[in-house]
Coordinates of C-alpha atoms in Angstrom, one line a residue:
Chain A
X1 CA -5.0 -8.6 3.2
X2 CA -4.2 -12.4 2.7
X3 CA -0.3 -12.9 2.4
X4 CA 0.3 -14.0 -0.8
X5 CA -3.0 -13.0 -2.8
X6 CA -2.6 -9.9 -4.9
X7 CA 0.2 -7.8 -6.9
X8 CA 3.7 -8.7 -5.6
X9 CA 3.0 -9.8 -2.4
X10 CA 6.8 -9.1 -1.4
X11 CA 5.1 -5.6 -1.2
X12 CA 4.1 -6.9 2.3
X13 CA 7.2 -8.1 3.4
X14 CA 8.5 -7.0 7.0
X15 CA 12.1 -6.8 5.5
X16 CA 11.1 -4.9 2.0
X17 CA 9.3 -2.3 4.0
X18 CA 12.1 -2.3 6.3
X19 CA 14.2 -1.6 3.1
X20 CA 12.7 1.4 2.2
X21 CA 15.6 4.3 2.2
X22 CA 13.4 7.3 2.7
X23 CA 12.8 8.7 5.8
X24 CA 11.3 11.9 6.2
X25 CA 12.5 15.1 8.0
X26 CA 10.5 15.9 11.2
X27 CA 8.5 18.7 9.8
X28 CA 7.0 16.9 6.7
X29 CA 3.6 16.1 7.8
X30 CA 1.9 15.1 4.7
X31 CA 3.7 13.6 1.4
X32 CA 1.4 13.4 -2.0
X33 CA 2.1 11.9 -5.0
X34 CA -0.7 13.1 -7.9
X35 CA 0.5 10.7 -11.3
X36 CA -2.2 9.4 -13.9
X37 CA -2.8 5.7 -14.4
X38 CA -1.4 5.9 -18.3
X39 CA 1.4 8.1 -20.1
X40 CA 5.2 7.1 -20.3
X41 CA 6.0 10.3 -18.7
X42 CA 3.5 9.0 -15.4
X43 CA 5.7 5.4 -15.2
X44 CA 8.4 6.8 -12.7
X45 CA 5.7 8.2 -10.8
X46 CA 3.6 5.1 -11.0
X47 CA 6.8 2.5 -10.1
X48 CA 7.0 5.1 -7.5
X49 CA 3.1 4.7 -5.9
X50 CA 3.5 0.7 -6.6
X51 CA 6.2 -0.1 -4.9
X52 CA 7.7 2.7 -2.8
X53 CA 4.9 4.0 -1.3
X54 CA 4.7 1.4 1.2
X55 CA 7.9 1.9 2.6
X56 CA 7.7 5.5 2.9
X57 CA 4.0 5.1 4.9
X58 CA 5.6 1.7 7.1
X59 CA 9.5 4.0 7.8
X60 CA 6.9 7.0 8.7
X61 CA 4.0 6.3 10.4
X62 CA 3.3 9.8 11.5
X63 CA 2.7 11.3 8.0
X64 CA 0.1 11.2 5.6
X65 CA 0.7 9.2 2.8
X66 CA -1.6 10.6 -0.2
X67 CA -1.6 9.4 -3.7
X68 CA -4.1 10.9 -6.2
X69 CA -4.6 9.7 -9.5
X70 CA -5.8 10.9 -13.1
X71 CA -5.9 14.5 -11.7
X72 CA -2.4 15.8 -12.9
X73 CA -1.1 17.0 -17.0
X74 CA 1.9 16.0 -15.1
X75 CA 3.3 14.3 -12.3
X76 CA 4.4 15.6 -9.1
X77 CA 5.2 14.8 -5.2
X78 CA 3.9 17.9 -2.8
X79 CA 5.3 17.5 0.5
X80 CA 3.3 19.7 3.8
X81 CA 5.1 20.5 6.4
X82 CA 4.6 21.3 9.7
X83 CA 4.8 25.2 9.2
X84 CA 2.4 25.2 6.8
X85 CA 4.3 25.6 3.5
X86 CA 4.8 22.8 1.3
X87 CA 7.2 21.6 -1.5
X88 CA 6.4 20.8 -4.8
X89 CA 8.9 18.2 -6.5
X90 CA 8.3 17.4 -10.4
X91 CA 8.5 13.8 -11.1
X92 CA 8.0 13.8 -15.0
X93 CA 10.2 11.4 -16.8
X94 CA 12.1 10.3 -14.2
X95 CA 11.9 6.8 -13.2
X96 CA 11.7 5.6 -10.0
X97 CA 15.2 5.1 -8.6
X98 CA 15.8 8.8 -10.1
X99 CA 13.0 10.3 -7.9
X100 CA 13.6 7.4 -4.5
X101 CA 16.9 9.8 -5.1
X102 CA 15.9 12.8 -5.3
X103 CA 13.3 12.5 -2.8
X104 CA 15.9 11.4 0.4
X105 CA 18.3 14.5 -1.1
X106 CA 15.2 16.9 -0.3
X107 CA 12.6 15.7 1.8
X108 CA 14.8 12.6 3.6
X109 CA 16.8 12.4 6.1
X110 CA 20.7 12.6 5.8
X111 CA 22.6 9.6 6.3
X112 CA 24.3 10.4 9.1
X113 CA 21.2 11.7 10.7
X114 CA 19.7 8.3 10.6
X115 CA 22.6 6.8 12.2
X116 CA 22.8 9.0 15.0
X117 CA 19.6 8.4 15.7
X118 CA 19.7 5.1 15.6
X119 CA 22.2 6.1 17.6
X120 CA 20.2 7.3 20.6
X121 CA 17.2 5.3 19.7
X122 CA 19.4 2.0 20.2
X123 CA 21.5 3.5 23.5
X124 CA 17.7 4.3 25.1
X125 CA 15.9 1.2 24.4
X126 CA 18.8 -1.1 24.8
X127 CA 18.7 -2.7 28.5
X128 CA 22.1 -4.4 27.7
X129 CA 23.4 -1.2 27.3
X130 CA 25.3 0.6 30.6
X131 CA 26.4 4.2 32.0
X132 CA 24.8 7.4 32.3
X133 CA 20.8 8.0 31.3
X134 CA 21.1 4.1 30.8
X135 CA 18.9 1.1 33.5
X136 CA 22.2 1.0 35.1
X137 CA 25.2 2.7 36.7
X138 CA 27.8 0.0 35.9
X139 CA 27.9 -3.0 34.6
X140 CA 29.2 -4.5 38.7
X141 CA 25.6 -3.7 39.6
X142 CA 24.7 -7.2 37.8
X143 CA 25.0 -10.1 39.8
X144 CA 28.5 -12.4 38.4
X145 CA 30.5 -9.8 36.9
X146 CA 33.4 -8.4 38.5
X147 CA 32.6 -5.7 40.9
X148 CA 34.3 -1.9 40.8
X149 CA 38.0 -2.0 41.7
X150 CA 37.2 1.1 43.1
X151 CA 34.7 -0.6 46.5
X152 CA 36.3 -4.1 45.8
X153 CA 39.8 -4.7 45.3
X154 CA 40.6 -6.7 41.6
X155 CA 42.3 -10.4 42.6
X156 CA 46.1 -10.6 41.6
X157 CA 46.7 -11.2 39.0
X158 CA 44.3 -8.5 37.2
X159 CA 46.1 -6.3 39.1
X160 CA 49.4 -3.5 37.3
X161 CA 51.5 -4.1 40.2
X162 CA 51.5 -7.5 40.5
X163 CA 51.6 -8.1 36.3
X164 CA 54.0 -6.1 36.1
X165 CA 56.6 -6.6 39.6
X166 CA 59.9 -7.7 38.3
X167 CA 60.1 -11.3 39.5
Chain B
X1 CA -15.4 -33.5 61.8
X2 CA -12.7 -31.4 62.2
X3 CA -11.1 -31.9 64.9
X4 CA -10.9 -35.3 63.9
X5 CA -8.9 -34.0 61.1
X6 CA -5.3 -34.7 62.4
X7 CA -2.9 -34.7 59.3
X8 CA -3.9 -31.2 59.4
X9 CA -3.4 -30.8 62.3
X10 CA -0.5 -32.3 63.1
X11 CA 1.1 -30.0 59.6
X12 CA 0.0 -27.1 61.2
X13 CA 1.9 -27.9 64.7
X14 CA 5.4 -28.7 63.4
X15 CA 5.3 -25.8 61.1
X16 CA 4.4 -23.6 64.1
X17 CA 7.2 -25.3 65.5
X18 CA 9.1 -24.3 62.6
X19 CA 8.5 -21.5 62.8
X20 CA 8.7 -20.5 66.4
X21 CA 12.2 -22.7 66.6
X22 CA 11.7 -24.0 70.1
X23 CA 10.7 -26.1 71.8
X24 CA 9.6 -24.7 74.8
X25 CA 7.3 -22.7 72.5
X26 CA 6.2 -25.2 71.0
X27 CA 1.9 -24.8 71.4
X28 CA -0.5 -27.4 70.3
X29 CA -4.0 -25.5 67.9
X30 CA -6.7 -27.0 69.7
X31 CA -8.7 -24.9 67.8
X32 CA -8.5 -22.7 64.9
X33 CA -10.3 -20.6 62.5
X34 CA -13.2 -22.9 60.4
X35 CA -12.2 -23.3 56.7
X36 CA -13.9 -20.9 54.5
X37 CA -16.1 -23.2 52.9
X38 CA -18.4 -24.4 55.8
X39 CA -21.1 -22.6 56.2
X40 CA -22.0 -20.6 59.4
X41 CA -22.8 -22.0 62.9
X42 CA -25.7 -23.2 63.6
X43 CA -25.6 -21.3 66.9
X44 CA -24.5 -17.9 65.0
X45 CA -26.7 -18.1 62.2
X46 CA -29.3 -15.2 63.5
X47 CA -27.1 -13.2 64.6
X48 CA -26.6 -9.6 63.5
X49 CA -23.3 -7.4 64.5
X50 CA -23.8 -4.6 66.4
X51 CA -22.2 -1.6 64.4
X52 CA -19.9 0.3 66.1
X53 CA -20.6 4.1 67.1
X54 CA -18.2 6.2 65.3
X55 CA -18.1 9.7 66.9
X56 CA -18.5 12.6 65.1
X57 CA -15.8 15.1 65.5
X58 CA -13.6 11.1 65.0
X59 CA -15.1 11.0 62.0
X60 CA -14.8 14.3 61.1
X61 CA -11.2 14.3 61.2
X62 CA -10.5 11.0 60.0
X63 CA -12.4 12.8 56.3
X64 CA -10.9 15.7 56.4
X65 CA -7.1 13.3 56.8
X66 CA -8.9 11.3 54.6
X67 CA -9.7 14.3 51.5
X68 CA -6.2 15.5 52.2
X69 CA -4.3 12.6 51.2
X70 CA -6.1 12.2 48.2
X71 CA -5.6 15.4 47.1
X72 CA -2.6 15.5 47.6
X73 CA -1.7 11.9 45.8
X74 CA -4.4 13.5 43.4
X75 CA -2.0 16.5 42.3
X76 CA 1.4 14.6 43.1
X77 CA 0.6 11.9 40.3
X78 CA -0.9 14.7 37.6
X79 CA 2.7 16.8 38.2
X80 CA 4.7 13.6 37.3
X81 CA 2.6 12.9 34.5
X82 CA 3.0 16.1 33.6
X83 CA 6.8 16.2 34.0
X84 CA 7.0 12.8 32.2
X85 CA 4.9 14.6 28.5
X86 CA 7.1 18.0 28.9
X87 CA 10.1 15.7 28.7
X88 CA 9.3 13.7 25.9
X89 CA 8.1 16.6 24.4
X90 CA 11.1 18.6 25.1
X91 CA 14.0 15.2 25.1
X92 CA 16.5 15.1 22.3
X93 CA 17.6 11.4 23.3
X94 CA 15.9 9.8 20.4
X95 CA 16.1 12.8 18.0
X96 CA 18.5 15.4 16.5
X97 CA 17.3 18.5 17.3
X98 CA 18.4 21.7 15.3
X99 CA 19.0 25.4 15.6
X100 CA 16.3 27.5 14.2
X101 CA 18.8 29.0 12.2
X102 CA 20.5 25.4 11.0
X103 CA 16.7 24.3 9.9
X104 CA 15.8 26.8 8.4
X105 CA 19.3 26.8 5.7
X106 CA 19.0 23.3 5.5
X107 CA 15.6 23.6 4.2
X108 CA 16.3 27.0 2.1
X109 CA 19.1 24.3 0.6
X110 CA 17.1 22.1 0.3
X111 CA 14.6 24.2 -1.7
X112 CA 17.2 25.2 -4.1
X113 CA 18.0 21.8 -5.0
X114 CA 14.4 20.7 -5.9
X115 CA 14.4 24.1 -7.7
X116 CA 17.1 22.7 -9.8
X117 CA 15.8 19.8 -10.3
X118 CA 12.4 21.7 -11.2
X119 CA 13.9 23.5 -13.7
X120 CA 15.8 20.7 -15.2
X121 CA 12.4 18.8 -16.0
X122 CA 10.6 22.0 -16.7
X123 CA 13.2 22.2 -19.8
X124 CA 13.0 18.4 -20.6
X125 CA 9.2 18.7 -20.4
X126 CA 9.2 21.7 -23.1
X127 CA 11.2 19.8 -25.1
X128 CA 9.0 17.0 -24.8
X129 CA 5.8 18.5 -25.0
X130 CA 7.0 20.5 -28.6
X131 CA 8.5 17.2 -30.0
X132 CA 5.2 15.0 -29.3
X133 CA 3.3 18.6 -30.8
X134 CA 5.6 18.5 -34.0
X135 CA 5.0 14.6 -34.2
X136 CA 0.9 14.9 -33.5
X137 CA 0.5 18.1 -36.3
X138 CA 2.6 15.1 -38.7
X139 CA 0.1 12.8 -37.6
X140 CA -2.5 14.5 -38.4
X141 CA -0.9 15.8 -42.0
X142 CA -1.0 12.4 -42.8
X143 CA -4.2 11.5 -42.1
X144 CA -5.8 14.6 -43.6
X145 CA -4.4 13.5 -46.3
X146 CA -5.2 10.5 -46.0
X147 CA -8.8 11.4 -46.1
X148 CA -8.2 13.5 -48.7
X149 CA -7.2 10.5 -51.4
X150 CA -9.6 8.4 -49.1
X151 CA -12.4 11.1 -50.7
X152 CA -11.7 11.6 -54.2
X153 CA -11.1 7.4 -54.6
X154 CA -14.8 7.3 -53.4
X155 CA -15.7 10.3 -56.1
X156 CA -14.1 8.6 -58.7
X157 CA -15.9 5.4 -57.8
X158 CA -19.4 7.4 -57.8
X159 CA -18.7 8.8 -61.2
X160 CA -18.0 5.7 -62.6
X161 CA -21.1 3.7 -61.6
X162 CA -22.7 6.7 -62.6
X163 CA -21.1 7.2 -66.0
X164 CA -21.7 3.3 -66.6
X165 CA -25.1 4.0 -65.4
X166 CA -25.6 7.0 -67.8
X167 CA -24.0 4.2 -70.6
X168 CA -26.6 1.3 -70.0
X169 CA -29.4 4.0 -70.2
X170 CA -28.8 4.1 -73.5
X171 CA -31.0 0.8 -74.6
X172 CA -33.4 1.3 -71.8
X173 CA -36.5 0.7 -72.7
X174 CA -38.7 3.6 -73.0
X175 CA -42.2 4.6 -74.0
X176 CA -41.6 4.9 -77.1
X177 CA -39.3 2.4 -78.0
X178 CA -41.7 -0.4 -76.2
X179 CA -43.1 -1.1 -79.8
X180 CA -39.8 -2.0 -81.0
X181 CA -38.5 -3.3 -78.2
X182 CA -41.8 -6.1 -78.3
X183 CA -41.4 -6.9 -81.3
X184 CA -38.2 -7.8 -81.5
X185 CA -38.0 -9.9 -78.0
X186 CA -40.6 -12.1 -80.1
X187 CA -38.6 -11.3 -83.5
X188 CA -35.5 -13.3 -81.3
X189 CA -36.8 -15.6 -78.5
X190 CA -34.9 -16.6 -76.0
X191 CA -34.8 -20.2 -74.6
X192 CA -33.2 -20.1 -71.0
X193 CA -34.3 -24.6 -70.8
X194 CA -30.9 -26.3 -70.9
X195 CA -30.5 -30.7 -69.5
X196 CA -27.8 -32.0 -68.5
X197 CA -26.2 -35.8 -69.1
X198 CA -24.6 -37.7 -66.2
X199 CA -21.0 -36.0 -66.7
X200 CA -22.7 -33.1 -66.6
X201 CA -22.4 -31.7 -69.9
X202 CA -25.1 -29.1 -70.6
X203 CA -27.8 -29.2 -73.6
X204 CA -28.8 -25.8 -74.1
X205 CA -32.7 -25.1 -75.2
X206 CA -35.7 -26.8 -75.1
X207 CA -35.4 -28.7 -77.9
X208 CA -31.9 -29.5 -78.6
X209 CA -30.3 -33.4 -79.6
X210 CA -27.6 -35.1 -79.3
X211 CA -25.4 -34.2 -81.5
X212 CA -27.6 -31.2 -82.8
X213 CA -27.0 -27.1 -82.7
X214 CA -25.5 -26.1 -79.6
X215 CA -24.7 -30.1 -77.9
X216 CA -21.5 -30.1 -76.7
X217 CA -18.4 -32.4 -78.0
X218 CA -19.4 -35.7 -76.4
X219 CA -15.9 -38.0 -76.7
X220 CA -17.4 -41.4 -76.9
X221 CA -20.2 -40.3 -74.3
X222 CA -22.7 -43.0 -73.9
X223 CA -25.6 -42.4 -76.6
X224 CA -28.2 -44.6 -75.1
X225 CA -27.7 -43.0 -71.7
X226 CA -27.8 -39.4 -72.9
X227 CA -30.9 -40.3 -75.1
X228 CA -32.6 -41.2 -71.6
X229 CA -31.4 -38.4 -70.1
X230 CA -32.9 -36.3 -72.4
X231 CA -36.1 -38.3 -71.9
X232 CA -36.4 -38.0 -68.6
X233 CA -36.0 -34.1 -69.0
X234 CA -38.4 -33.9 -71.4

């Protein structure tokens, strides 16, 4: 797909895709939306599919995201879980924001969970980090940094013994 | 010639000096390997190197060692690969792991929340459907009414037509009335001829002359022109 072609090409920008709020739980394997192309009470689901489905798929690359249209009298979202159960979410006469809000609450990861995971992922990935579970044990392993005082004595002007000594 | 490439030789010598680092160990390289790009020497062109015979025992032993080494390395690599996979599956480094009970409780909580949401929507939908049903009923009633009125008007018009036709049929010429009608027609001949003057006045009848019967009043019209027009038309 060429970048600036078609309806609302902003949907294909990385900023827009990253701005999606719905990160599904690990247990969710299939995310399906049923909606009709006509009808006022389907407009929320329709807009969800148009504006947010790309974000959902981008944020959840391991989830199958399907949109089924013109097969139902009343729009709904259905999430299938790992263990074979599923959750049916009615989205009749709801607008896009309400639907997303509710989905985040019901099948999405919570804010705390996301933050914690981001933190963990960052500490794992970032080569600048040091300490337990990182590439290096201590910053003193980097050439040019101050060596650990347990191994090499610090310069006197950094030692409390000299800083706080009575003149 | 190879021997005359003094530059290369001298450089080599210097390198040699550097690496050994001692003037006593200075050694002049007079002969060295032939460069890669030179062909096989003429004297060695048809020399076939003799293949060394390997001791059978030694060969078997080497093969055994080689096989052992390969097997061990393969199993080690396989073990490490499996370990990495296992770690990737069980590691909690990049995501939070809940106990099954916690997960189940969380799932139930979400289910209940969703249930409440669905209930609310179901109520609203039923209201909407009810409303739409009523609107539909009203519309259908209106349309039925409109159709009834339209039908009545149509019948009215048809009646009107029939009445008019009946009215007209009184003056129809039937076989009985035919003679009377002919007599009447002969008695009252109708003349559809007419003539026009330049001002657009109409003179009904074939033999009408200006100023006569059926002549429109001409306020100071040109008499000669009228005459000419009449002549032309006749």
